[in-house]
XYZ file of C-alpha atoms in Angstrom:
600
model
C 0.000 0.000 0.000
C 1.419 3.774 -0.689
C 2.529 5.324 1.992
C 2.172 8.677 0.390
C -0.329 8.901 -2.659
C 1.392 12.219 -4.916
C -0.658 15.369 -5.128
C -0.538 14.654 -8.592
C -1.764 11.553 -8.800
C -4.687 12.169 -6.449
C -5.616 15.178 -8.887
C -5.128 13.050 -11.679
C -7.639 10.332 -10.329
C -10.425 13.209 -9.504
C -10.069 14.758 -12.619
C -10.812 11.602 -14.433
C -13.836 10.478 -11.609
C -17.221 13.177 -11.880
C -18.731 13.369 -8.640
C -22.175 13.258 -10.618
C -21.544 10.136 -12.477
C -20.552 8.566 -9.574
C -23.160 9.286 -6.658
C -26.122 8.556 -9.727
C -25.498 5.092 -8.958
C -26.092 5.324 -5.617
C -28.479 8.129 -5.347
C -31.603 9.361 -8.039
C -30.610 13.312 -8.657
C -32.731 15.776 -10.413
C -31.264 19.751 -11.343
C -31.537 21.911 -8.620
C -30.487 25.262 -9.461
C -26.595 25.034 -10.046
C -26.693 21.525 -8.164
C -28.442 18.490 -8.151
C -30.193 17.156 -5.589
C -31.571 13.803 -4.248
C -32.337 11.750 -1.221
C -29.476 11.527 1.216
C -27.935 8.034 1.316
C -26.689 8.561 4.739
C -30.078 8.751 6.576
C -33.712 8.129 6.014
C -35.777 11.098 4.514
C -38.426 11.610 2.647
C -37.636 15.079 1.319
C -34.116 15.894 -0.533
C -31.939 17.364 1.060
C -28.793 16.289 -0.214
C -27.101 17.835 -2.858
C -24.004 17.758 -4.992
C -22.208 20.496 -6.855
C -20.752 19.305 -9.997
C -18.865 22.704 -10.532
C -17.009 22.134 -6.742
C -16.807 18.479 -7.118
C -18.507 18.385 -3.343
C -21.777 17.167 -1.987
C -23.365 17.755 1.239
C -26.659 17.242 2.802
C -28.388 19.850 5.113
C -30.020 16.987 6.763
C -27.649 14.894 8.540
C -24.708 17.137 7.885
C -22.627 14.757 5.468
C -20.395 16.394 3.527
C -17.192 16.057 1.215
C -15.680 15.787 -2.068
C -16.301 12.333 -3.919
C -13.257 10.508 -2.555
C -14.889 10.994 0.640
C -18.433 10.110 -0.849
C -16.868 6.562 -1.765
C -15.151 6.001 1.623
C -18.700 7.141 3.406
C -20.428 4.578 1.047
C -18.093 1.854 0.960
C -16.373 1.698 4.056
C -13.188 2.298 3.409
C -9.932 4.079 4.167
C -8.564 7.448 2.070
C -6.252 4.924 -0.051
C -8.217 2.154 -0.746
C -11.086 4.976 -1.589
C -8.341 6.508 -4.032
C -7.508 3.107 -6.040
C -11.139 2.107 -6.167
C -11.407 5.746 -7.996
C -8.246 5.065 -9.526
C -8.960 1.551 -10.967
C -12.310 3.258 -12.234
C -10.653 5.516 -14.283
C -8.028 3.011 -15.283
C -5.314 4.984 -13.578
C -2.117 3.175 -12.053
C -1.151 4.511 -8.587
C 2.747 3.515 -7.814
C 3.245 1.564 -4.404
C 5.928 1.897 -2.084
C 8.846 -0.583 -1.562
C 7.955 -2.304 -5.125
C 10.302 -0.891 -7.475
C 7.876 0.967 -9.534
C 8.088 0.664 -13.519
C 5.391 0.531 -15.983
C 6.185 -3.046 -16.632
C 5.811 -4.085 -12.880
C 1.722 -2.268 -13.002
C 1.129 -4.042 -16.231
C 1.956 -7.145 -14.900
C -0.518 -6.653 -11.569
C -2.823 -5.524 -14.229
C -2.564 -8.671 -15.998
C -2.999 -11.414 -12.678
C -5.700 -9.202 -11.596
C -7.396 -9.880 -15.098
C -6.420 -13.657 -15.045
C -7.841 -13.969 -11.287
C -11.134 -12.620 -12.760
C -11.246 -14.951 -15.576
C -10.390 -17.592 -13.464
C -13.366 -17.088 -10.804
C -15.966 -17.146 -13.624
C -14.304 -20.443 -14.427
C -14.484 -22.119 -11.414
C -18.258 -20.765 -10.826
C -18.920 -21.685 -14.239
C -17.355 -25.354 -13.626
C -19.415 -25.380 -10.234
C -22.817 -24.865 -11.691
C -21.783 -27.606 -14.730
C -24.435 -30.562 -14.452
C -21.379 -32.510 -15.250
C -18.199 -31.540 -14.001
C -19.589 -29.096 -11.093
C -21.422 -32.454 -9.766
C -18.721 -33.118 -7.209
C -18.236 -29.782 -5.702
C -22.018 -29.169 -5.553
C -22.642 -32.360 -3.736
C -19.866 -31.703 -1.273
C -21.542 -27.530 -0.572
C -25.132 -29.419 -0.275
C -23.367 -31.580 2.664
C -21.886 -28.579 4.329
C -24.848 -26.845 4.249
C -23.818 -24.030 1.942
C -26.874 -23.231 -0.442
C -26.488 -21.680 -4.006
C -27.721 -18.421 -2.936
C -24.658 -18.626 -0.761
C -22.125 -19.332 -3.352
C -23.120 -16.821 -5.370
C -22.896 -14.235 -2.788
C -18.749 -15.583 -2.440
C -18.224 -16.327 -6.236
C -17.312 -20.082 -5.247
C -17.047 -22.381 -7.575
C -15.002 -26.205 -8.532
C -11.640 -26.982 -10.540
C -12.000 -29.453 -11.855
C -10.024 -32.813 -12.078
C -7.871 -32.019 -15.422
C -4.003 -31.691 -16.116
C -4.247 -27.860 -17.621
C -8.186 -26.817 -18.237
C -7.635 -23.938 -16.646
C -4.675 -22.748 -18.793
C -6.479 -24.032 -21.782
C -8.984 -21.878 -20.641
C -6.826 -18.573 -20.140
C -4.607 -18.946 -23.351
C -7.751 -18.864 -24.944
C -7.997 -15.255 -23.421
C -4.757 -13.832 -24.953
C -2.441 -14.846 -21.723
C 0.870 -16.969 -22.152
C 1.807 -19.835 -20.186
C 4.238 -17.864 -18.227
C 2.086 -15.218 -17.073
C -0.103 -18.023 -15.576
C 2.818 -19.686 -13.919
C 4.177 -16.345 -12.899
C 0.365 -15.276 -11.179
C -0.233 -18.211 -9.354
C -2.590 -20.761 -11.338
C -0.321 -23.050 -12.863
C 2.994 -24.871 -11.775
C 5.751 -25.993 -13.987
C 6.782 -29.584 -12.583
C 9.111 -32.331 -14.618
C 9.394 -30.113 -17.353
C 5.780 -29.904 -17.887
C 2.761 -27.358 -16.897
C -0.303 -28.203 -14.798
C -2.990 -26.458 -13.062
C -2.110 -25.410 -9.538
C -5.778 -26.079 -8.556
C -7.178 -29.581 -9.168
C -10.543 -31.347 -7.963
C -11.026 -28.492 -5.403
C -13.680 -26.798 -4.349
C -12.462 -22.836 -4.857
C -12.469 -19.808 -2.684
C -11.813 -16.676 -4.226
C -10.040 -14.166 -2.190
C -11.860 -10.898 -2.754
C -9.986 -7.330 -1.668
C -11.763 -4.290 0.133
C -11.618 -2.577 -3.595
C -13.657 -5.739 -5.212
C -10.181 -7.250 -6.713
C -9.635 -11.240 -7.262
C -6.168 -11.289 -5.285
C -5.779 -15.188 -5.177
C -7.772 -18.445 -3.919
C -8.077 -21.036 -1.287
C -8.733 -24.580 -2.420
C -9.981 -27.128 -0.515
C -10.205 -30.856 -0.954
C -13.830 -32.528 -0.676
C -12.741 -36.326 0.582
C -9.711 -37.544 2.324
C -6.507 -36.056 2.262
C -4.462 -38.827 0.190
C -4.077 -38.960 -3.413
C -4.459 -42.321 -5.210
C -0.765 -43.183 -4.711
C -1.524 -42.875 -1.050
C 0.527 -40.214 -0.118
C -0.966 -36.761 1.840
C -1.578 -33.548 0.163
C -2.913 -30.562 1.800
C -6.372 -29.858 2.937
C -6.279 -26.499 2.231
C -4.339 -25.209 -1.182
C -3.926 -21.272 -0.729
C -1.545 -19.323 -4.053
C 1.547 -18.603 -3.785
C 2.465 -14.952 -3.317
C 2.757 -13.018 -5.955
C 2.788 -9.235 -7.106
C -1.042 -8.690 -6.000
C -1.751 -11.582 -3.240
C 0.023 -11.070 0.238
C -1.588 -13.754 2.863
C -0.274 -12.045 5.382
C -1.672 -8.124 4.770
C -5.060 -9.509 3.384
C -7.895 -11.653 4.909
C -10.713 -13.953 3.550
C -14.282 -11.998 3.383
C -13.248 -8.466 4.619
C -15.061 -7.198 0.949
C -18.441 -8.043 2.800
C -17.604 -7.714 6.418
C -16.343 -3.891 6.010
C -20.112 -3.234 4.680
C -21.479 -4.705 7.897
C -20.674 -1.292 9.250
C -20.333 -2.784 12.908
C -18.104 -1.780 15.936
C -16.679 -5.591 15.767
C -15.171 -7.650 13.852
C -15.141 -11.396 14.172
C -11.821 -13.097 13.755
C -11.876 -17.394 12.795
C -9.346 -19.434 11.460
C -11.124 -21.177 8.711
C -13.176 -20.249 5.065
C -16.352 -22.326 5.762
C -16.605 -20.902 9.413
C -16.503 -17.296 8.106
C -19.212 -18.986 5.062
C -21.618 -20.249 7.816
C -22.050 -17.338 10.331
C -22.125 -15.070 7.198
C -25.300 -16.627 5.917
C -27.015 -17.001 8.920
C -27.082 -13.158 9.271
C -23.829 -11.749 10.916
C -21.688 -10.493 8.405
C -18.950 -8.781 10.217
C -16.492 -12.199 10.202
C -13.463 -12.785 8.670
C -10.501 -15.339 8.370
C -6.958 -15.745 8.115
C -5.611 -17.099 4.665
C -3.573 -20.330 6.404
C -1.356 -18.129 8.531
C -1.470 -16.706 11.974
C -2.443 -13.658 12.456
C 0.276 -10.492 11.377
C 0.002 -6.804 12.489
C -1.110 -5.822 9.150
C -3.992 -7.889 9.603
C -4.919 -6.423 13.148
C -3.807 -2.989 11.455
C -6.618 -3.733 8.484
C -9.298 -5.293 11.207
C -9.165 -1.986 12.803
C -9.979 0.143 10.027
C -13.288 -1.371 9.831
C -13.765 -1.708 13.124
C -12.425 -0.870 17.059
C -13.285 -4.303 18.360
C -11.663 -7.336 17.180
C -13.902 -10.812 18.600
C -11.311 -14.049 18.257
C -13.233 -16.978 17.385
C -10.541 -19.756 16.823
C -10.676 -23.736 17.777
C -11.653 -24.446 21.082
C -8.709 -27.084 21.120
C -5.053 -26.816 22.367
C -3.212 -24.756 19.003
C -6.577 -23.312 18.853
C -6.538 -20.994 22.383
C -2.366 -20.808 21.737
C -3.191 -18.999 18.608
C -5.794 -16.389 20.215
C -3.284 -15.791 22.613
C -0.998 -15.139 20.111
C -3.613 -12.957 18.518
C -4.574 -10.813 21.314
C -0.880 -10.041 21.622
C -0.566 -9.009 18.120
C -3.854 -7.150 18.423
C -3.175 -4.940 21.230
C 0.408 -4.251 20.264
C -1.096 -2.339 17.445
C -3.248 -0.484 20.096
C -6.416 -2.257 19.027
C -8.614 -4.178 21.870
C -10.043 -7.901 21.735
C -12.380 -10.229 23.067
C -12.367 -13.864 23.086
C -15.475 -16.321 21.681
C -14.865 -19.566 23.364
C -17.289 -22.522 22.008
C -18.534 -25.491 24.019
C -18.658 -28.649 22.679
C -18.383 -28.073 19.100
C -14.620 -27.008 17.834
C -15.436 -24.432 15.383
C -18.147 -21.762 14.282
C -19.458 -23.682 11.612
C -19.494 -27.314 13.567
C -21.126 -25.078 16.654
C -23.970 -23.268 14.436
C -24.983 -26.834 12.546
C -25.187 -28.288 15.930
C -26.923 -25.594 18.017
C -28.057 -22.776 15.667
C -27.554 -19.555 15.066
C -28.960 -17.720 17.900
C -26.937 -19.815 20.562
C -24.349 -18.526 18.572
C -25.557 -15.126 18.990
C -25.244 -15.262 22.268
C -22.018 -16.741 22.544
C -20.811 -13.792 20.526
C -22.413 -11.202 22.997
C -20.537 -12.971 26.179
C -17.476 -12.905 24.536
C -14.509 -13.158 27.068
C -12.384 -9.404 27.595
C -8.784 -10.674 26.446
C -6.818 -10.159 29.375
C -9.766 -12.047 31.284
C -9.433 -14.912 29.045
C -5.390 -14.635 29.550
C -6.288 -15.025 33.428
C -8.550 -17.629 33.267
C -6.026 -19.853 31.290
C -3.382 -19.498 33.898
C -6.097 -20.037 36.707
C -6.574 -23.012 35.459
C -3.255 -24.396 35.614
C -2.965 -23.552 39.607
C -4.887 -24.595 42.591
C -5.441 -20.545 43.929
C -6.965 -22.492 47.424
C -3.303 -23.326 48.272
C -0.348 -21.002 49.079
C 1.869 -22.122 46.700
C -0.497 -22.323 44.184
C -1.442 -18.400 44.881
C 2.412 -16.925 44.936
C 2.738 -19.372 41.125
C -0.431 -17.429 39.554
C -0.060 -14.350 40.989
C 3.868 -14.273 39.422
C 1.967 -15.436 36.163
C -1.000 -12.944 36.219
C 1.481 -10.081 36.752
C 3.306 -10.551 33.918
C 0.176 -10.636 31.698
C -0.315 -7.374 33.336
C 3.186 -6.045 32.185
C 1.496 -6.107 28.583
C -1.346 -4.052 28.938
C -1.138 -0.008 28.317
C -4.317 1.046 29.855
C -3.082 2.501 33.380
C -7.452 1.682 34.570
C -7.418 -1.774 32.966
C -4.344 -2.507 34.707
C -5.670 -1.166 37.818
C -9.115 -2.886 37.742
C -7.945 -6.325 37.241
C -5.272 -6.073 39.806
C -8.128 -5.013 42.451
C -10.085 -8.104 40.791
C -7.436 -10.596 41.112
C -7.199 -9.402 44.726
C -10.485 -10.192 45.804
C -10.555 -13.510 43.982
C -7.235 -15.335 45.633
C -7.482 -12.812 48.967
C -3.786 -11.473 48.202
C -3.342 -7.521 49.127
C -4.217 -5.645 46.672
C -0.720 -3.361 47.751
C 1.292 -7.117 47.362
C 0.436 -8.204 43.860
C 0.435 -4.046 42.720
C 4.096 -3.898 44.485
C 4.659 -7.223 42.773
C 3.807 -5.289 39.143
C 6.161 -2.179 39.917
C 9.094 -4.872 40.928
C 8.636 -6.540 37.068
C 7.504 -3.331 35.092
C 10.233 -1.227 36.419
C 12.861 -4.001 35.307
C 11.948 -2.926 32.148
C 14.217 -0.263 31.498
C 13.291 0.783 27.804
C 9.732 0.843 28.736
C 8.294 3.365 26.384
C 6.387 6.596 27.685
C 2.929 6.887 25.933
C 2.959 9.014 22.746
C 1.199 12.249 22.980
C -2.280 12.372 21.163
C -2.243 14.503 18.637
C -4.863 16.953 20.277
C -2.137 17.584 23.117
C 0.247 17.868 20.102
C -1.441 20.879 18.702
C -1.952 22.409 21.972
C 1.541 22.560 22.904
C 1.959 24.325 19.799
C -0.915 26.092 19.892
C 1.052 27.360 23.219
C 4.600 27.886 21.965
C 3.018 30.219 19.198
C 1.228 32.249 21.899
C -2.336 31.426 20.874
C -4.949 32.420 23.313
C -7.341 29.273 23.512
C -10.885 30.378 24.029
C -14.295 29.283 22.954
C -15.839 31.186 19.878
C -19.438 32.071 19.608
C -21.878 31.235 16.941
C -21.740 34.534 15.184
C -17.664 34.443 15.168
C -18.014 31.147 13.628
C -20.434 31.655 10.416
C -18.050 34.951 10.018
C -15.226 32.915 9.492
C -16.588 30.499 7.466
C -17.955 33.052 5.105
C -14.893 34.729 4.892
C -12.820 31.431 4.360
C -15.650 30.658 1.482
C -15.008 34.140 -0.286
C -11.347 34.333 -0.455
C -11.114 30.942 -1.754
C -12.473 32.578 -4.743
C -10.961 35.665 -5.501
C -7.307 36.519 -4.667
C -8.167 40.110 -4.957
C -10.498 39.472 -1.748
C -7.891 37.232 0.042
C -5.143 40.099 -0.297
C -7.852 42.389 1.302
C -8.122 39.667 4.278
C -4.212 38.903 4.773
C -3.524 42.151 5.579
C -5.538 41.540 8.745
C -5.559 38.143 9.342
C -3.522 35.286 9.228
C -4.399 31.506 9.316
C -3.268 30.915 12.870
C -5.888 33.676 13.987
C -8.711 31.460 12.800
C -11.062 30.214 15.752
C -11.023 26.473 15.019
C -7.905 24.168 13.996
C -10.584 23.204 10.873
C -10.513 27.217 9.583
C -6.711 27.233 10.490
C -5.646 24.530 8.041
C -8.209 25.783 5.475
C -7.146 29.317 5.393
C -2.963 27.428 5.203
C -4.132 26.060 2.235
C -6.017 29.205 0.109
C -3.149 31.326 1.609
C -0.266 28.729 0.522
C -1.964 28.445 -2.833
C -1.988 31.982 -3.820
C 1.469 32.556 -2.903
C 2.057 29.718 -5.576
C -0.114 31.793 -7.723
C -2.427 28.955 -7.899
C -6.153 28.846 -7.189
C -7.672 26.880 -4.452
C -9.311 23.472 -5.339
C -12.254 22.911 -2.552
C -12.217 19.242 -3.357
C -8.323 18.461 -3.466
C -8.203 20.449 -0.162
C -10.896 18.359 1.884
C -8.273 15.411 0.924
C -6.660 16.221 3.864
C -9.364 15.931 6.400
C -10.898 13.435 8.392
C -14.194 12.327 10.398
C -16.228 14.792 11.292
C -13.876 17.609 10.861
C -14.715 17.159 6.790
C -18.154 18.442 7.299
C -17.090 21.606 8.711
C -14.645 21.955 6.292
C -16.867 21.394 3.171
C -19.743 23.245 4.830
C -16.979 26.314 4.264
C -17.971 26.066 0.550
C -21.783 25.827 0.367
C -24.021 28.179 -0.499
C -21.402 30.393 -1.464
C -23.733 32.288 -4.024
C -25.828 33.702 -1.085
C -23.199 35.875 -0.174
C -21.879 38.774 -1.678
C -18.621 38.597 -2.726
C -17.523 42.655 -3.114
C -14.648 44.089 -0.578
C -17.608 45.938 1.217
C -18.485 42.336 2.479
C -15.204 41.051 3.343
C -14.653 44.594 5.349
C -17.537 43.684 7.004
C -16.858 40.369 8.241
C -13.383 41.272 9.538
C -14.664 43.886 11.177
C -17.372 41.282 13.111
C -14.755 38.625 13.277
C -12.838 41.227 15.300
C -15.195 42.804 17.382
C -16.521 39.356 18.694
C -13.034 38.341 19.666
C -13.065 41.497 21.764
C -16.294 40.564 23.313
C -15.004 37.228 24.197
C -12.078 38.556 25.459
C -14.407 41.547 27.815
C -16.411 38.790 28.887
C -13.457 36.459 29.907
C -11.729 39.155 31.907
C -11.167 39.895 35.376
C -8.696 42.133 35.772
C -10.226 46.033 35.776
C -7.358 48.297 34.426
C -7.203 45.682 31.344
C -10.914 45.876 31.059
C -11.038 49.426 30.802
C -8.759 49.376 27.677
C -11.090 46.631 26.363
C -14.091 48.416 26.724
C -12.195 51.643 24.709
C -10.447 49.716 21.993
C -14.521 48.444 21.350
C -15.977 51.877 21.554
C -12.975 52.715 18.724
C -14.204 49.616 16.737
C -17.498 50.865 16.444
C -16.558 54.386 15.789
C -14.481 53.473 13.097
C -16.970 51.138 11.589
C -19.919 54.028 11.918
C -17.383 56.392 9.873
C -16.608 54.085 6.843
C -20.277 52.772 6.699
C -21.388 56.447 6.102
């Protein structure tokens, strides 16, 4: 993934993408004066109130407040991140965005071009076998005894290879692609001097990306795992890596579960488990492509979601790998809970055997992680004995040593306490004694609210809360000198982006300032690139109904003048000191003076 996505290229890709064209497919617009309107697809009306400029490449509805410019519309919509929003765009519009770390060249794109193509081809093949009265026999038979419907494997694009040497190549040479390109993306192996098909009498998973992409596929077998010679082959075939499929930065069903839209996210090990609790109604799941989990994973989990649930085996490798997981998972500052099953070792064994709402309920008494840590060494000790105490209290610590939250920590140390009857000054003494061997033990970073204070400080910017009327006179002002440089010289010679009220105004006035220094105009849309959450509705809110206002020097005049006068207010009704207050209350009785002679 880019680290940094060029200016350029991220003009490039919304110059090629038109915010009408795109929201039409989600949304019905009609004309409405200079913009179009519709129903907002962000909450339920039955009036429009959401509208998109096609001149400012922005939309925003007066309803709920949404606003931005469309690669905001498309992360809103589908749920995802600034980047993925961008290729999505970029792949639209056929545009190739350069990546980080790979050695960029034209050649390199092409090729990821070309197994991205070949994946696609591929899936329709394997559906296409699937649903064969004759060769898709096999793999239907063996979905029909695992429950899995055809509505089902639609919905995941599965499908059957079927039991030949090369009818998959057969099949993509027939599409323009050479032998080595096949070899070289992942669906054919060159063995003794000869080519097969990688997959073989397998029923296939596609792997699916957040942006829609075929990245690679799972194949599993359907009997037992022994070929006719005898010897064992794997249950599970996965591809091999190659320039678009990472197993370890990508994870099976994410493409649905980021729609789900929840606070969660349900981690299992296996495809069919993911498969079963997605069509009994609970979408957010996911799995792990044959690999434990990796901090990109965890990292990609928590875009989608600030929960991560761990639904593994209930057997021995099964709770070693959510242990591993919650480790993983809160090392990249995320937070888990653990799903532990009775009598059934997986999702898709428990919901056959006991249904989906005993699932449901499972799910909603999931286990907090460092609970489930303590429980697991609890069980190993007899806590009614001495000896057993001193053994699990040296073993609980140490889970504690983990954990950054400084009230987490302190709760389960009280808890722990009451349980075995230890002091609760003992075990938290016991804590110091191992965290403080820790030498390198890293102080918290600083948010980046406390960040901008501090600076805020060092600049000698007086913090205070603005008023309603100080507000709307910024943002008006902001919205008029992004159009006219004449009016933006009129406003620099009295104010300067750091004497904006909110850090939203700062960074917009930055970037109109910054841009006509450059002698360029101000792009509205390019700008709200560089917001997030709900700090791009203020932002785009800057450039709405822009054509209400007057845009003459008169008007600009006018709202300095306010913007100026209700900072003295504040600062009158703030202050406590008398001799400072008198020259307050004069400087505003000059304001208004002044302000009475250039009106007349």
């Amino acid at each position: 993934m880019p680290r940094r996505i060029s200016d350029d290229i991220i003009s490039k890709i919304c110059d090629e993408n038109d915010i009408i064209d795109y929201v039409s497919g989600y949304v019905q617009l009609k004309k409405s004066g200079r913009d179009y309107s519709g129903l907002c697809p962000f909450h339920n009306e039955k009036t429009p109130s959401f509208h998109v400029s096609q001149e400012k490449q922005l939309f925003h509805c007066f309803g709920c407040g949404a606003s931005g410019n469309l690669v905001q519309f498309v992360m809103k919509t589908e749920n995802l991140d600034f980047v993925d929003a961008l290729k999505l765009l970029a792949d639209r519009a056929g545009i190739i965005i350069p990546e980080d770390g790979d050695n960029f060249s034209d050649k390199n794109h092409e090729k990821k071009k070309k197994i991205l193509a070949m994946n696609k081809y591929a899936a329709r093949f394997f559906y296409d076998c699937l649903k064969d009265n004759g060769a898709g026999e096999k793999g239907r038979a063996y979905f029909a005894q695992r429950h899995i419907p055809m509505k089902t494997v639609t919905v995941y694009g599965l499908g059957y290879a079927p039991n030949g040497r090369d009818l998959l190549i057969k099949h993509l040479t027939s599409k323009g692609f050479s032998v080595d390109e096949i070899v070289e993306g992942g669906l054919a192996v060159s063995r003794d001097g000869r080519i097969y098909d990688k997959f073989r009498d397998r029923v296939m998973f596609p792997i699916i990306d957040v942006r829609g992409n075929v990245i690679g596929f799972g194949g599993r077998i359907m009997n037992d795992n022994k070929d006719v010679n005898g010897f064992k082959i794997p249950k599970y075939l996965n591809s091999p890596e190659t320039l678009v499929f990472d197993k370890g930065k990508n994870l099976f069903s994410l493409n649905l579960a980021k729609n789900a839209k929840s606070s969660e996210i349900i981690l299992c090990e296996g495809y069919m488990d993911v498969i079963s609790v997605y069509q009994a109604g609970i979408k957010n799941i996911v799995a792990t492509l044959g690999t434990a989990i990796t901090e990109q994973q965890a990292k990609l989990m928590l875009r989608y979601a600030s929960e991560i649930l761990i639904c593994y085996d209930s057997d021995e490798a099964g709770t070693k790998a959510a242990i591993r997981a919650i480790d993983i998972i809160n090392n990249v500052g995320g937070r888990a809970r653990v799903i532990r099953l009775k009598n059934a070792k997986d999702p898709d064994e428990f919901i056959n055997k006991n249904g989906i709402e005993k699932f449901r309920e499972t799910v909603k008494k999931a286990m907090p992680a460092t609970e489930f840590k303590i429980s697991l060494i609890k069980n190993q000790y007899d806590i009614t004995d001495t000896e057993g105490k001193i053994l699990f209290i040296d073993e609980v610590v140490n889970v504690f040593t983990k954990l950054k939250d400084a009230v987490e920590i302190d709760a389960y140390i009280t808890k722990v306490a009451e349980d075995t009857g230890i002091n609760r000054d003992a075990i938290l003494s016991k804590y110091r004694e191992k965290t403080s061997k820790n030498t390198y033990r890293k102080i918290p970073a600083k948010n980046e609210y406390q960040k901008k204070a501090e600076q805020r400080k060092r600049n000698n910017v007086k913090e205070f809360k603005a008023t309603g009327s100080l507000i709307e006179a910024e943002k008006r002002l902001i919205g008029l000198i992004s159009q006219s440089k004449k009016l933006y010289k009129i406003t620099s010679l009295s104010m300067q982006p750091e004497d904006f009220s909110t850090d939203v105004y700062r960074r917009l006035a930055k970037m109109i300032f910054d841009s006509y220094k450059e002698d360029v105009s101000p792009d509205p849309a390019m700008m709200l690139n560089d917001f997030h959450g709900d700090d791009i509705s203020e932002a785009s809110e800057v450039f709405y109904n822009l054509e209400i206002y007057s845009g003459d020097e008169a008007t600009v005049k006018e709202l300095l003048h306010t913007i100026k006068l209700e900072k003295l207010d504040i600062r009158i009704n703030t202050e406590t000191n008398v001799s400072i207050l008198t020259e307050l209350f004069q400087e505003r009785e000059k304001m208004l003076s002044e302000k009475n002679t250039w009106e007349e």
